[in-house]
XYZ file of C-alpha atoms in Angstrom:
499
model
C 0.146 0.089 -0.056
C 1.514 3.293 -1.052
C 0.076 7.022 -0.111
C -0.105 9.737 -2.396
C -0.392 13.524 -1.855
C -4.210 15.370 -1.848
C -2.517 17.923 -4.038
C -0.002 15.776 -5.965
C -0.986 12.262 -7.230
C 2.304 11.261 -8.436
C 4.049 11.261 -5.077
C 4.063 7.612 -3.790
C 5.374 6.800 -0.273
C 4.967 3.996 1.725
C 3.184 4.539 5.285
C 6.100 4.608 7.484
C 7.034 7.796 5.442
C 3.504 9.190 5.486
C 3.508 8.895 9.240
C 6.930 10.361 9.824
C 6.429 13.524 7.565
C 3.075 14.193 8.774
C 1.903 16.123 5.780
C 3.367 15.817 1.960
C 5.955 18.751 1.296
C 3.415 20.370 -1.399
C 0.922 20.963 1.816
C -1.668 17.936 0.956
C -2.502 15.381 3.120
C -1.255 11.622 2.565
C -3.996 9.136 1.552
C -3.769 5.303 0.552
C -3.616 4.702 -2.933
C -6.738 2.702 -2.700
C -9.118 1.598 0.275
C -8.919 -1.574 0.968
C -11.704 -4.109 1.707
C -13.114 -6.224 4.419
C -15.615 -8.643 3.767
C -18.420 -10.014 5.756
C -16.901 -13.250 6.496
C -13.642 -11.004 7.652
C -15.795 -9.323 10.278
C -17.460 -12.529 11.463
C -13.978 -13.594 12.091
C -12.969 -10.802 14.117
C -15.974 -11.742 16.636
C -13.509 -13.964 19.051
C -10.701 -11.001 19.031
C -9.834 -8.458 21.511
C -10.130 -4.510 20.617
C -6.193 -5.122 20.349
C -6.178 -7.845 18.022
C -8.659 -6.151 15.434
C -6.862 -3.020 15.576
C -3.647 -5.147 14.232
C -5.920 -6.513 11.396
C -7.269 -3.424 10.394
C -3.787 -1.834 10.618
C -2.445 -4.848 8.310
C -4.521 -3.731 5.518
C -3.275 -0.066 5.582
C 0.354 -0.302 6.881
C 1.688 -2.716 4.746
C 5.395 -2.310 5.127
C 4.796 -2.459 8.840
C 5.687 -6.424 9.864
C 3.010 -8.491 11.826
C 5.339 -8.199 14.844
C 5.741 -4.438 14.548
C 1.723 -4.136 14.431
C 1.419 -6.404 17.415
C 4.118 -4.182 19.279
C 2.427 -0.846 18.607
C -1.052 -2.228 19.293
C -0.202 -4.198 22.466
C 1.571 -1.283 23.923
C -0.955 1.324 23.380
C -4.358 -0.311 23.998
C -3.422 -1.580 27.602
C -5.633 -1.738 30.620
C -2.885 0.818 32.733
C -3.915 3.350 29.851
C -7.729 2.528 29.426
C -10.188 1.965 32.531
C -12.060 -0.824 30.680
C -10.518 -3.856 28.990
C -12.816 -3.219 26.113
C -10.892 0.143 25.372
C -14.029 1.493 23.854
C -17.204 0.938 25.471
C -20.763 0.416 23.861
C -23.893 1.775 25.611
C -27.673 0.971 24.487
C -29.222 4.465 24.909
C -32.846 4.305 23.743
C -34.556 2.490 21.174
C -32.047 1.753 18.346
C -29.736 4.218 19.422
C -26.053 3.210 20.715
C -23.522 5.201 22.168
C -19.931 4.477 21.612
C -17.696 5.563 24.459
C -14.458 6.801 23.259
C -13.430 8.606 26.083
C -12.048 5.544 28.367
C -8.369 6.598 28.179
C -5.990 8.588 29.884
C -7.042 11.933 28.920
C -10.504 11.289 28.800
C -11.374 11.986 25.311
C -11.675 10.137 21.984
C -8.257 11.357 20.888
C -6.867 9.051 23.156
C -7.864 5.840 20.542
C -5.469 7.401 17.948
C -2.539 9.240 20.074
C -2.095 6.632 22.396
C -0.648 4.516 19.533
C 0.730 7.368 17.265
C 3.844 7.573 19.347
C 4.602 3.557 18.512
C 3.724 4.087 15.259
C 5.970 7.209 14.642
C 8.887 5.577 16.419
C 8.708 2.623 14.634
C 8.594 4.366 11.166
C 11.634 6.439 11.902
C 13.600 3.163 12.831
C 12.414 1.883 9.524
C 13.466 4.869 7.639
C 16.771 4.940 9.517
C 16.083 8.775 10.217
C 19.019 9.748 12.333
C 17.435 12.877 13.726
C 15.048 14.278 16.297
C 11.293 14.091 15.688
C 9.502 17.719 16.546
C 5.812 17.152 16.750
C 3.863 20.471 16.179
C 0.400 20.489 17.399
C -2.778 22.674 17.146
C -5.560 21.867 19.453
C -9.096 22.815 20.406
C -8.614 21.394 23.586
C -8.448 17.303 23.286
C -6.088 16.821 20.877
C -3.285 18.476 22.920
C -3.318 16.668 26.075
C -3.638 13.562 24.217
C -0.570 14.055 22.182
C 1.416 15.247 25.458
C 0.316 12.487 27.166
C 1.195 10.220 24.223
C 4.445 11.609 23.550
C 5.899 12.392 26.795
C 9.613 11.385 27.307
C 9.460 9.374 24.110
C 13.243 9.126 23.215
C 13.925 11.132 20.006
C 11.154 13.534 20.167
C 10.142 16.924 20.856
C 6.475 17.856 21.355
C 4.711 21.588 21.112
C 1.230 22.269 21.609
C -0.456 25.400 20.645
C -4.176 26.318 21.666
C -6.628 29.049 21.657
C -6.375 31.266 24.897
C -9.946 31.235 25.466
C -10.910 28.319 23.033
C -10.757 25.198 25.561
C -12.451 24.719 29.081
C -10.811 25.179 32.383
C -10.023 21.303 32.618
C -8.727 20.921 29.154
C -6.153 24.047 29.702
C -5.496 22.478 33.006
C -4.297 19.183 31.536
C -2.223 20.934 29.193
C -0.227 23.671 31.287
C 0.300 20.918 33.966
C 1.669 18.406 31.544
C 4.549 16.385 32.657
C 7.811 15.042 30.347
C 10.894 16.828 29.649
C 10.346 16.915 26.023
C 7.027 18.906 26.386
C 6.079 22.710 25.476
C 2.753 24.174 25.633
C 1.710 27.764 24.403
C -1.261 29.769 24.248
C -2.329 31.807 21.211
C -4.334 35.046 21.306
C -6.701 33.813 18.666
C -8.842 30.883 17.636
C -8.100 27.158 17.040
C -8.017 28.014 12.822
C -5.344 30.583 14.009
C -3.240 27.786 15.785
C -3.980 25.421 13.002
C -3.051 27.736 10.132
C 0.330 28.708 11.982
C 1.379 25.258 12.366
C 0.512 24.378 8.713
C 2.634 27.562 7.944
C 5.582 26.465 9.907
C 5.632 23.152 8.583
C 6.126 24.208 4.779
C 8.413 27.561 5.953
C 11.692 26.670 3.848
C 13.693 28.896 6.067
C 12.388 26.398 9.304
C 12.852 23.366 7.296
C 16.431 24.406 6.712
C 17.124 25.347 10.468
C 15.558 22.111 11.491
C 17.645 19.970 8.871
C 20.823 21.432 9.719
C 20.008 20.974 13.754
C 19.266 17.427 13.126
C 15.528 17.701 13.237
C 12.337 16.845 11.221
C 8.880 17.941 11.810
C 5.841 15.492 12.238
C 2.321 16.318 13.284
C 0.047 14.506 15.799
C -3.158 16.282 14.266
C -5.487 14.410 12.300
C -3.713 15.465 9.077
C -1.356 12.680 9.660
C -2.411 9.196 8.373
C -1.141 7.765 11.902
C -3.599 9.679 13.530
C -6.449 8.754 11.250
C -6.247 5.060 10.704
C -6.586 4.333 14.333
C -10.005 5.824 14.216
C -11.407 3.562 11.493
C -10.494 0.503 13.895
C -13.248 1.277 16.861
C -16.387 1.500 13.822
C -15.150 -1.869 12.489
C -15.222 -3.283 16.230
C -18.377 -1.706 17.202
C -20.068 -3.125 14.088
C -18.932 -6.661 15.135
C -19.651 -6.223 18.777
C -23.256 -5.229 17.950
C -23.695 -7.670 15.660
C -22.418 -10.272 18.040
C -24.701 -9.046 20.797
C -27.587 -9.663 18.737
C -28.209 -5.846 18.287
C -28.067 -5.966 14.477
C -27.509 -8.854 12.033
C -24.241 -9.082 9.821
C -25.155 -7.045 6.712
C -27.445 -5.077 8.362
C -26.784 -1.030 7.827
C -25.922 0.848 10.720
C -25.897 4.692 10.520
C -23.180 6.813 12.242
C -23.497 10.202 14.099
C -20.294 12.278 14.794
C -19.789 15.396 16.486
C -17.056 16.920 14.414
C -15.165 20.067 13.577
C -11.900 19.034 11.953
C -13.713 16.424 10.187
C -11.154 13.239 10.749
C -13.539 11.383 13.147
C -16.518 11.464 10.604
C -13.825 10.487 7.921
C -12.533 7.668 9.367
C -16.153 6.367 9.473
C -16.226 6.883 5.538
C -13.363 4.775 5.088
C -14.802 2.036 7.343
C -17.923 2.437 5.033
C -15.642 2.409 1.933
C -13.877 -0.788 3.104
C -17.260 -2.704 3.236
C -18.599 -1.771 6.750
C -22.421 -1.845 6.296
C -22.629 1.735 7.464
C -25.618 3.881 6.458
C -25.923 7.451 6.781
C -23.155 9.605 7.957
C -24.379 12.331 10.190
C -22.427 15.208 10.599
C -23.011 16.985 13.871
C -21.925 20.639 14.447
C -22.386 23.350 17.020
C -23.073 26.894 15.570
C -19.830 27.254 14.085
C -21.730 25.360 11.346
C -19.599 25.466 8.378
C -19.828 21.894 7.714
C -23.376 21.546 7.830
C -23.545 24.377 5.452
C -21.126 22.785 2.958
C -22.875 19.664 3.224
C -26.144 21.014 2.493
C -24.980 23.614 -0.305
C -21.302 22.468 -1.474
C -20.350 25.800 -0.741
C -17.659 26.259 2.054
C -17.548 29.488 3.350
C -15.183 30.332 6.266
C -15.935 34.076 6.143
C -18.359 34.274 9.101
C -18.401 34.833 12.710
C -16.737 32.438 14.735
C -18.412 31.525 17.811
C -17.144 30.502 21.525
C -19.412 27.503 22.776
C -19.834 25.300 25.357
C -18.640 22.669 22.695
C -15.344 23.818 21.845
C -13.371 21.201 20.635
C -15.779 21.641 17.769
C -15.334 25.489 17.536
C -13.420 25.277 14.133
C -14.075 27.068 10.569
C -11.266 25.055 8.835
C -11.776 21.393 8.708
C -8.494 19.974 7.645
C -9.635 16.534 6.761
C -12.474 17.340 4.350
C -9.444 18.035 1.906
C -9.071 13.861 1.720
C -12.887 13.619 1.339
C -12.752 15.587 -1.471
C -9.849 14.218 -3.299
C -12.146 10.982 -3.290
C -15.143 12.604 -4.021
C -13.374 14.281 -6.960
C -12.287 10.838 -8.480
C -8.506 11.678 -7.077
C -8.430 14.975 -9.033
C -5.305 16.612 -7.417
C -5.849 19.606 -9.839
C -9.373 20.191 -8.816
C -8.185 19.982 -5.034
C -5.111 22.440 -5.376
C -7.748 24.872 -6.908
C -10.173 24.296 -4.098
C -7.591 24.875 -1.620
C -5.876 27.778 -2.896
C -9.403 29.593 -3.139
C -9.931 28.495 0.570
C -6.328 30.213 1.306
C -6.929 33.241 -0.826
C -10.743 34.302 -0.479
C -11.684 31.980 2.900
C -14.211 29.621 0.296
C -14.785 27.533 -2.537
C -17.534 25.644 -4.245
C -17.427 22.077 -5.106
C -18.873 20.751 -8.741
C -22.560 19.522 -9.025
C -21.437 15.723 -9.228
C -19.671 16.119 -5.617
C -22.430 17.939 -4.310
C -24.823 14.877 -5.424
C -22.081 12.532 -3.866
C -21.964 14.695 -0.383
C -25.841 14.731 -0.051
C -26.415 11.001 -0.765
C -23.513 10.143 1.575
C -23.877 12.830 4.269
C -26.443 14.663 6.536
C -25.196 17.604 8.087
C -27.087 19.249 11.209
C -26.244 21.680 13.951
C -27.342 22.837 17.518
C -26.912 25.936 19.658
C -25.706 25.905 23.233
C -29.360 26.533 24.752
C -30.352 23.046 22.522
C -26.914 21.409 23.721
C -27.820 21.708 27.098
C -31.379 20.963 26.900
C -30.148 17.482 25.563
C -28.011 16.953 28.340
C -30.720 17.415 30.701
C -33.118 15.401 28.703
C -30.568 12.327 28.458
C -30.234 12.688 31.998
C -33.748 12.749 33.218
C -35.089 10.436 30.635
C -32.428 7.509 30.706
C -30.150 8.561 33.361
C -27.372 9.077 31.187
C -25.032 11.673 31.787
C -22.971 13.009 28.458
C -20.631 15.974 27.459
C -21.473 18.845 25.412
C -20.009 17.543 22.204
C -21.849 14.204 22.451
C -25.055 16.045 23.230
C -24.646 18.058 19.787
C -24.673 14.640 18.090
C -27.677 13.427 19.920
C -29.413 16.527 19.435
C -28.873 16.536 15.591
C -29.539 13.143 15.453
C -32.879 13.683 16.708
C -33.651 16.484 14.025
C -32.155 13.762 11.369
C -34.826 11.260 12.511
C -37.568 13.978 12.618
C -36.664 15.164 9.271
C -36.416 11.658 7.520
C -38.064 9.430 9.455
C -35.408 6.899 9.378
C -35.510 4.437 11.781
C -32.249 2.166 10.969
C -30.223 1.097 14.276
C -27.456 4.092 14.641
C -24.337 4.424 16.565
C -23.527 7.857 17.959
C -20.116 8.700 18.815
C -19.589 9.614 22.447
C -16.215 11.820 22.103
C -15.320 13.183 25.908
C -15.845 12.334 29.662
C -18.767 14.918 31.044
C -16.158 15.396 33.710
C -13.931 17.501 31.286
C -16.809 20.183 30.779
C -18.388 19.783 34.268
C -19.475 23.577 34.494
C -21.257 23.212 31.338
C -22.913 20.161 32.051
C -24.050 20.868 35.736
C -25.401 23.910 34.114
C -27.863 22.095 31.868
C -28.758 19.907 34.741
C -29.932 22.901 36.919
C -27.120 22.171 39.296
C -24.652 24.930 39.036
C -23.993 26.846 42.163
C -24.853 30.053 42.322
C -21.470 31.222 44.267
C -18.016 30.647 42.300
C -16.821 27.200 42.819
C -13.119 25.748 42.279
C -13.596 23.654 38.996
C -12.701 20.529 41.113
C -15.422 21.085 43.444
C -17.383 21.312 40.509
C -16.123 17.673 39.539
C -16.962 16.336 42.692
C -20.321 17.865 42.418
C -20.863 15.984 39.123
C -19.961 12.959 40.441
C -22.840 13.338 42.947
C -25.509 14.021 40.518
C -24.663 11.908 37.941
C -23.089 8.564 39.996
C -20.280 8.463 37.699
C -16.705 8.089 39.140
C -14.268 10.821 38.460
C -11.625 9.787 35.993
C -8.557 9.513 38.322
C -6.530 11.118 35.613
C -8.595 14.524 36.161
C -8.903 13.930 39.785
C -4.926 14.188 40.299
C -4.790 17.492 38.261
C -5.710 19.159 41.331
C -2.193 18.957 42.979
C -0.133 19.252 39.870
C 1.756 22.275 39.321
C 1.305 24.561 36.440
C 4.380 24.435 34.517
C 3.402 26.504 31.230
C 2.326 30.108 30.969
C 3.333 31.540 27.725
C 0.816 33.278 25.838
C 1.755 34.627 22.190
C 0.475 36.393 18.938
C -0.271 33.927 16.090
C 2.612 35.865 14.146
C 4.997 34.926 17.196
C 4.555 31.055 16.570
C 7.262 30.644 13.996
C 9.951 32.486 16.275
C 8.479 30.585 19.156
C 9.220 27.250 17.614
C 12.867 28.001 16.492
C 13.690 29.580 19.974
C 12.230 26.683 21.698
C 14.304 24.259 19.578
C 17.642 26.343 20.186
C 17.605 26.964 16.553
C 17.688 31.237 16.546
């Protein structure tokens, strides 16, 4: 299996190079030259496998330059009961009617990013060895909240690596910020940006392709890579949990092998729902892909109109990890929907960079509407959904998952579709205690310490507080830097002692 750039189809590299580089030199994203298939017989064969074994099987179809021993090493090192609080790694909860929650937040940072970022360091270090790269790998990360902490936790003190995370100063929850600024590890750096997530993301992308910076890195014996979902090594682990969930539901008798299963994903950067699309293209019987947004609804509008317009007001919401106006992984989807037309992709994303918008062709619009449904909800609806789920089912969810539930309810009313449905639950409610308690009418009138709120949410919900979050209370705040987005380039060079 070779990988091509979305902006230059003539580029061909193996997966080790795609993972080590993170992004192509032309600014494009790496995509597999073909999508491997998985048959119904193969899915049945995964029934008696552990999550780790299912992961290794899926990876063997995409990472063909990795040996079976290397894949076992990566999966068995990442998906452990020391890192995850459940042997199943990802849990399924039967929510209501024909709806199931895929709980992806049982890892060390209590967010779905752990599913990929616990294994990415093993992929990356294995890839570096395979490529005989005799240089330090510098990981640059832009985060809207969860990716940053998950990447920091995955890469802390990993030999031969350095990781820097940039987050929007006012664009993450108190708990997300606390997780990042207290991060341990000798090879980690965290910095706030005066702006929003898109400022962080565009800044990181510019640094990745800055010739002067790349020359300085090369002279210093270093090379960039990424832990954002622009890195294929971040995206491919997300395909696994859709494959695995389908098998688990079939084995539990909730569906029959071959039955369609809709998937709902709350998303801002489009990576998590793109992984479900890849699973569908492989042969997993996934029906409608329901893309849920908050009021930063650029994806909803795009799916409905074919016009991607980032020239709009940016809103800070109670679901901050989705406060994104430029969805990087959409580029991979458009490359596929245009028939791998790299010239068309270059044109679209040049227009986005220069004008902030683009419009896809009528055939692509038709494919989008056939595959996806786009919906959104505001903060009031998000909070009302949290209250509804708690009152009706005793189920407590975070603000991002609530967006997905509300959009799914709207989808059902609009279409009458009764196909069984899997909703991706992307974070522990304890990461957003203030908003969740407010939604449930339990927020104290007096200002409370965030950890008092965590304890109150424990009492109201009956859920155990994740140990990793409880431990933050006594951790030292290590990182206090806050810079303008224009200073990111110089900050990186200074931190690496290259200027």
